[in-house]
mmCIF file with all atom_site columns, C-alpha atoms in Angstrom:
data_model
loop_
_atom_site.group_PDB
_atom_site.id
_atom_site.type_symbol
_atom_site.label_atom_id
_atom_site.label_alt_id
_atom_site.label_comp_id
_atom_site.label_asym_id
_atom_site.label_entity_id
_atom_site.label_seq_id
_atom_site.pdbx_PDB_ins_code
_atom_site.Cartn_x
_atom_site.Cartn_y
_atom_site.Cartn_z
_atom_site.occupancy
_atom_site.B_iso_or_equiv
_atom_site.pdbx_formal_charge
_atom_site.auth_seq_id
_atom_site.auth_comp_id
_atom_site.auth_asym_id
_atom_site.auth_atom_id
_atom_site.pdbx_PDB_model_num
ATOM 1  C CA . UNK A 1 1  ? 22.811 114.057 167.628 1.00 63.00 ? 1254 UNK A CA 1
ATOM 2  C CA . UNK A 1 2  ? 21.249 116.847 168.477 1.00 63.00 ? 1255 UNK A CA 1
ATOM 3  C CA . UNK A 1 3  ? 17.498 116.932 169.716 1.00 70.00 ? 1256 UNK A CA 1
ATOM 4  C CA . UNK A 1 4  ? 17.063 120.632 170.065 1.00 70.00 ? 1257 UNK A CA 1
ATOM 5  C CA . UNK A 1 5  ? 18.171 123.446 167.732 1.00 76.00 ? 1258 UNK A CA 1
ATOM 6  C CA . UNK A 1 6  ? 19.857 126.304 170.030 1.00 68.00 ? 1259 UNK A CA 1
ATOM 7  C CA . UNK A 1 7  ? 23.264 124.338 170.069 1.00 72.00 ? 1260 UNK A CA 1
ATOM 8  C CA . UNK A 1 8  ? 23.354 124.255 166.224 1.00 78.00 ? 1261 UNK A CA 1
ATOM 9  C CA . UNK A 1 9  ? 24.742 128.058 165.567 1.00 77.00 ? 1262 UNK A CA 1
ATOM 10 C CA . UNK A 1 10 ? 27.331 127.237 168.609 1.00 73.00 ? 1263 UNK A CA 1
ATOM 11 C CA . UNK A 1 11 ? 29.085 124.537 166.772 1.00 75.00 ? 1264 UNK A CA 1
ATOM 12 C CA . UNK A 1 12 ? 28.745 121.875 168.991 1.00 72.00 ? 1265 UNK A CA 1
ATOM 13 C CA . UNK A 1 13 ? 26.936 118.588 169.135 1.00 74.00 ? 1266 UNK A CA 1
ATOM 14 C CA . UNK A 1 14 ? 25.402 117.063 172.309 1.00 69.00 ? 1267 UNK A CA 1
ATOM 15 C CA . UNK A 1 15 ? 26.152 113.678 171.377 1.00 70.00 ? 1268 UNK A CA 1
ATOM 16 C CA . UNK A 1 16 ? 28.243 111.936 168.371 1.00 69.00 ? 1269 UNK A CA 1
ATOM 17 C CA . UNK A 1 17 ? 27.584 108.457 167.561 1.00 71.00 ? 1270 UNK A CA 1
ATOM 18 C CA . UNK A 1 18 ? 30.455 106.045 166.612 1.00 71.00 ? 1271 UNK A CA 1
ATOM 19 C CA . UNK A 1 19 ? 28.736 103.044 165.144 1.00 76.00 ? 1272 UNK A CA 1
ATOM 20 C CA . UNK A 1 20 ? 31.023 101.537 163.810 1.00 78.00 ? 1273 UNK A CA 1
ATOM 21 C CA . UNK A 1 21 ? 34.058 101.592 167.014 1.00 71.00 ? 1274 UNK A CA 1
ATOM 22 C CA . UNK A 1 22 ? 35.670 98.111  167.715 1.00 80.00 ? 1275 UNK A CA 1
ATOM 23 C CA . UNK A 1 23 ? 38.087 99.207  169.630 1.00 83.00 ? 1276 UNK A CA 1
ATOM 24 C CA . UNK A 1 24 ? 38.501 101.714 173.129 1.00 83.00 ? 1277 UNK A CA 1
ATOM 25 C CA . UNK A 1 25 ? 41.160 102.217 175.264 1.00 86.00 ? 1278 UNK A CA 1
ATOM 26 C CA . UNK A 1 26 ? 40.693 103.897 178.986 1.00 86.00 ? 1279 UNK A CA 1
ATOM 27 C CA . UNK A 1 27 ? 44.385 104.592 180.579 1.00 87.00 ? 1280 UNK A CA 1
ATOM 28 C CA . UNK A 1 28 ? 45.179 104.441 184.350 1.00 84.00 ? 1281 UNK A CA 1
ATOM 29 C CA . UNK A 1 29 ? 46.722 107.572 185.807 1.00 84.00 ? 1282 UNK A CA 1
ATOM 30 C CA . UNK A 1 30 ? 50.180 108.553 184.393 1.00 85.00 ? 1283 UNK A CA 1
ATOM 31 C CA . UNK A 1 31 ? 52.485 110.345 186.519 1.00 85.00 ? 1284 UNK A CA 1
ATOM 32 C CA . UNK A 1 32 ? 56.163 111.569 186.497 1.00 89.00 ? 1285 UNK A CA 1
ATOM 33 C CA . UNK A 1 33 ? 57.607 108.293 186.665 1.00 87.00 ? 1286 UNK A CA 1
ATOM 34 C CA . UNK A 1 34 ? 60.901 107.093 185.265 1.00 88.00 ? 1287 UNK A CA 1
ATOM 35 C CA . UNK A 1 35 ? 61.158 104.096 182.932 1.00 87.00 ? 1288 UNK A CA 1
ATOM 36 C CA . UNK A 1 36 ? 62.470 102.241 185.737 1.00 84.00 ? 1289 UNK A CA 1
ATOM 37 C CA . UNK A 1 37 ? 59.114 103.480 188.059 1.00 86.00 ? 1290 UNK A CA 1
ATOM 38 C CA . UNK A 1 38 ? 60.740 105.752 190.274 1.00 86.00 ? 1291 UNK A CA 1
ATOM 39 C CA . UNK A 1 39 ? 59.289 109.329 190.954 1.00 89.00 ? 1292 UNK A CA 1
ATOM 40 C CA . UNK A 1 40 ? 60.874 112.091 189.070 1.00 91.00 ? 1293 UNK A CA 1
ATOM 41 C CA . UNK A 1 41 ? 61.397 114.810 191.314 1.00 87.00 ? 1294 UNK A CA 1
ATOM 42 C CA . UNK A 1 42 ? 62.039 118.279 189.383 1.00 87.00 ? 1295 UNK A CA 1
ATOM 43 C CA . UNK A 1 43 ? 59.741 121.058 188.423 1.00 88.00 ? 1296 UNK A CA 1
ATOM 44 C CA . UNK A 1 44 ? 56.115 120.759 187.568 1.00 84.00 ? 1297 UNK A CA 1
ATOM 45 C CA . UNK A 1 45 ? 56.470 121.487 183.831 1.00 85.00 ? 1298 UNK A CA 1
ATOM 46 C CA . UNK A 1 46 ? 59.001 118.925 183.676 1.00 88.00 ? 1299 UNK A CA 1
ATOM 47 C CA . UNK A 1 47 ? 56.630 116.513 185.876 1.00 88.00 ? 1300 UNK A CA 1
ATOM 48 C CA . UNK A 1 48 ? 53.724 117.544 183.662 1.00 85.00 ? 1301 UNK A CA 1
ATOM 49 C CA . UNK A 1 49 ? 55.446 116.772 180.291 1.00 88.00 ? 1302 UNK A CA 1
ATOM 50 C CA . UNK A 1 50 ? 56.468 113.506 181.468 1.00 91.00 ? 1303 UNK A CA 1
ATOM 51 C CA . UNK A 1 51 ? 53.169 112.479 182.585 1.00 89.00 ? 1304 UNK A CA 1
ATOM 52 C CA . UNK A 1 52 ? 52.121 113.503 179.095 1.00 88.00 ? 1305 UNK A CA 1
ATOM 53 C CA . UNK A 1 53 ? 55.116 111.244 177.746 1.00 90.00 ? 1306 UNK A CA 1
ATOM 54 C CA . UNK A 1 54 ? 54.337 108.476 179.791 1.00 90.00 ? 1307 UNK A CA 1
ATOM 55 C CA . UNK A 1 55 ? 50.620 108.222 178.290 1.00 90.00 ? 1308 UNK A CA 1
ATOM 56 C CA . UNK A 1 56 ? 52.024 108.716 174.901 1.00 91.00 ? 1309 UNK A CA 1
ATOM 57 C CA . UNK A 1 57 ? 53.861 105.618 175.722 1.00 92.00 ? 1310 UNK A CA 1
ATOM 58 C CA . UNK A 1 58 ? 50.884 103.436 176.745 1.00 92.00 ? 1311 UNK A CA 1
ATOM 59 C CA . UNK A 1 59 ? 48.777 105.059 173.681 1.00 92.00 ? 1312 UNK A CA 1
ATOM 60 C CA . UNK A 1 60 ? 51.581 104.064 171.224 1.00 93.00 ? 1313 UNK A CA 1
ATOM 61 C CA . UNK A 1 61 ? 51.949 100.512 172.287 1.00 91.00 ? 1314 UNK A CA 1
ATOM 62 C CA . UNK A 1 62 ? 48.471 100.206 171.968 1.00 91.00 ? 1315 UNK A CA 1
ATOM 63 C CA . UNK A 1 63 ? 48.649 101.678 168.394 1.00 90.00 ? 1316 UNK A CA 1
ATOM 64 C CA . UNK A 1 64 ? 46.956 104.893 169.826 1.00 91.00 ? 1317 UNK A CA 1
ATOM 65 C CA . UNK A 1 65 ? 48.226 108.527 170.042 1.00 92.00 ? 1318 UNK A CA 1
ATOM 66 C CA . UNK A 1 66 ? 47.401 111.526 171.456 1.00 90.00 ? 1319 UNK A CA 1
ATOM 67 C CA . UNK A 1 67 ? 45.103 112.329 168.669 1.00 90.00 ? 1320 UNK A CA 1
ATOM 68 C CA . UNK A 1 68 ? 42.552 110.412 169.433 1.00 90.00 ? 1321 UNK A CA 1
ATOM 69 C CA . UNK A 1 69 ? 42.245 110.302 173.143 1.00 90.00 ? 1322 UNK A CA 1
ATOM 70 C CA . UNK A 1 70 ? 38.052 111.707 173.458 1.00 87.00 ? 1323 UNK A CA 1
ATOM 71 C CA . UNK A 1 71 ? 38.292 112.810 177.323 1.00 87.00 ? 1324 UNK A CA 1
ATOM 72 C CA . UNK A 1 72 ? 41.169 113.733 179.652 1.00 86.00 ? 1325 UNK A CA 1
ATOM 73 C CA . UNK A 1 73 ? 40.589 114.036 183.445 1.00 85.00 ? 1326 UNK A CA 1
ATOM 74 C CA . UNK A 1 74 ? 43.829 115.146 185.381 1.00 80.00 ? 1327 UNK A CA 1
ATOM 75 C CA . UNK A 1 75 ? 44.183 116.268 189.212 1.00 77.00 ? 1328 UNK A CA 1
ATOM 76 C CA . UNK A 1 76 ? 46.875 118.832 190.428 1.00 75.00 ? 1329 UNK A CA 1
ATOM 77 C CA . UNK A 1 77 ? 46.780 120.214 194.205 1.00 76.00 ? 1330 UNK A CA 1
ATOM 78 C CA . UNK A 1 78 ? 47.202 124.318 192.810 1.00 74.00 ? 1331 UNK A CA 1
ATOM 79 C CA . UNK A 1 79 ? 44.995 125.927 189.872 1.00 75.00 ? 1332 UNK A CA 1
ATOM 80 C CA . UNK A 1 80 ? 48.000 127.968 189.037 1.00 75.00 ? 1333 UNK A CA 1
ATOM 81 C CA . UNK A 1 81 ? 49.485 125.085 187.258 1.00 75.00 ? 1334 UNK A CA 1
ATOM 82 C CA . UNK A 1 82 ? 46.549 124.296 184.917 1.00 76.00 ? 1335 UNK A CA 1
ATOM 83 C CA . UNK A 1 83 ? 48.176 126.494 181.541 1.00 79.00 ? 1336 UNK A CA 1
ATOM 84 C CA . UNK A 1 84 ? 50.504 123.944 182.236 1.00 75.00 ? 1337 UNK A CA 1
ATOM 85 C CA . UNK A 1 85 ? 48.641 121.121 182.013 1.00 75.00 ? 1338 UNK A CA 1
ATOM 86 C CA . UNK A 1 86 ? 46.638 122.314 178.881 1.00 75.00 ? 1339 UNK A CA 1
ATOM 87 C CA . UNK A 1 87 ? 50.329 122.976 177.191 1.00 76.00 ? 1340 UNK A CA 1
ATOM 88 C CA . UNK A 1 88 ? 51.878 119.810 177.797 1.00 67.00 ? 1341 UNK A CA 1
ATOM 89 C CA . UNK A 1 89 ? 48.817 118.534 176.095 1.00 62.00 ? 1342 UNK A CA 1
ATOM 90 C CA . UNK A 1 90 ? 48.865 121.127 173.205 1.00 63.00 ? 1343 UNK A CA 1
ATOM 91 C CA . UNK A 1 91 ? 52.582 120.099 172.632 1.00 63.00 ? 1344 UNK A CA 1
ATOM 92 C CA . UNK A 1 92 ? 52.145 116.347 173.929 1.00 54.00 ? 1345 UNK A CA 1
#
């Protein structure tokens, strides 16, 4: 949908509708916790990708996977880790 026409020649769409969706999935917060629920204390790429892991695990019993999760929100205490973030999501 797109009521003006500026956005056209930037590739983008304001809004997509999905008419036919019978099924959505919103995830709690994933962090690096063991199978077992007990913090993983190591590096932050390490804590990262096993966040990432963990919500692969919640999307595949679902019969989801990272492919079609629409909107990611994630919180980390120090911009410098954000590449990070946008990695273990790239490789996720």
């Amino acid at each position: 949908m797109n009521p003006w026409q500026w956005q056209d020649q930037l590739g983008y769409a304001q809004a997509i509708e999905i008419p036919q969706a019978t099924r959505t999935l919103y995830c709690a917060g994933q962090a690096a916790m063991d199978a077992d629920g007990r913090p993983v204390d190591s590096d932050m790429r390490c804590q990262i990708n096993l966040s990432f892991d963990n919500l692969e695990t919640v999307l595949q019993q679902a019969n989801y996977s990272l492919a079609d999760v629409v909107r990611l929100n994630f919180h980390i205490r120090c911009n410098g880790y954000r590449q990070l973030v946008y990695q273990g999501y790239a490789t996720g």
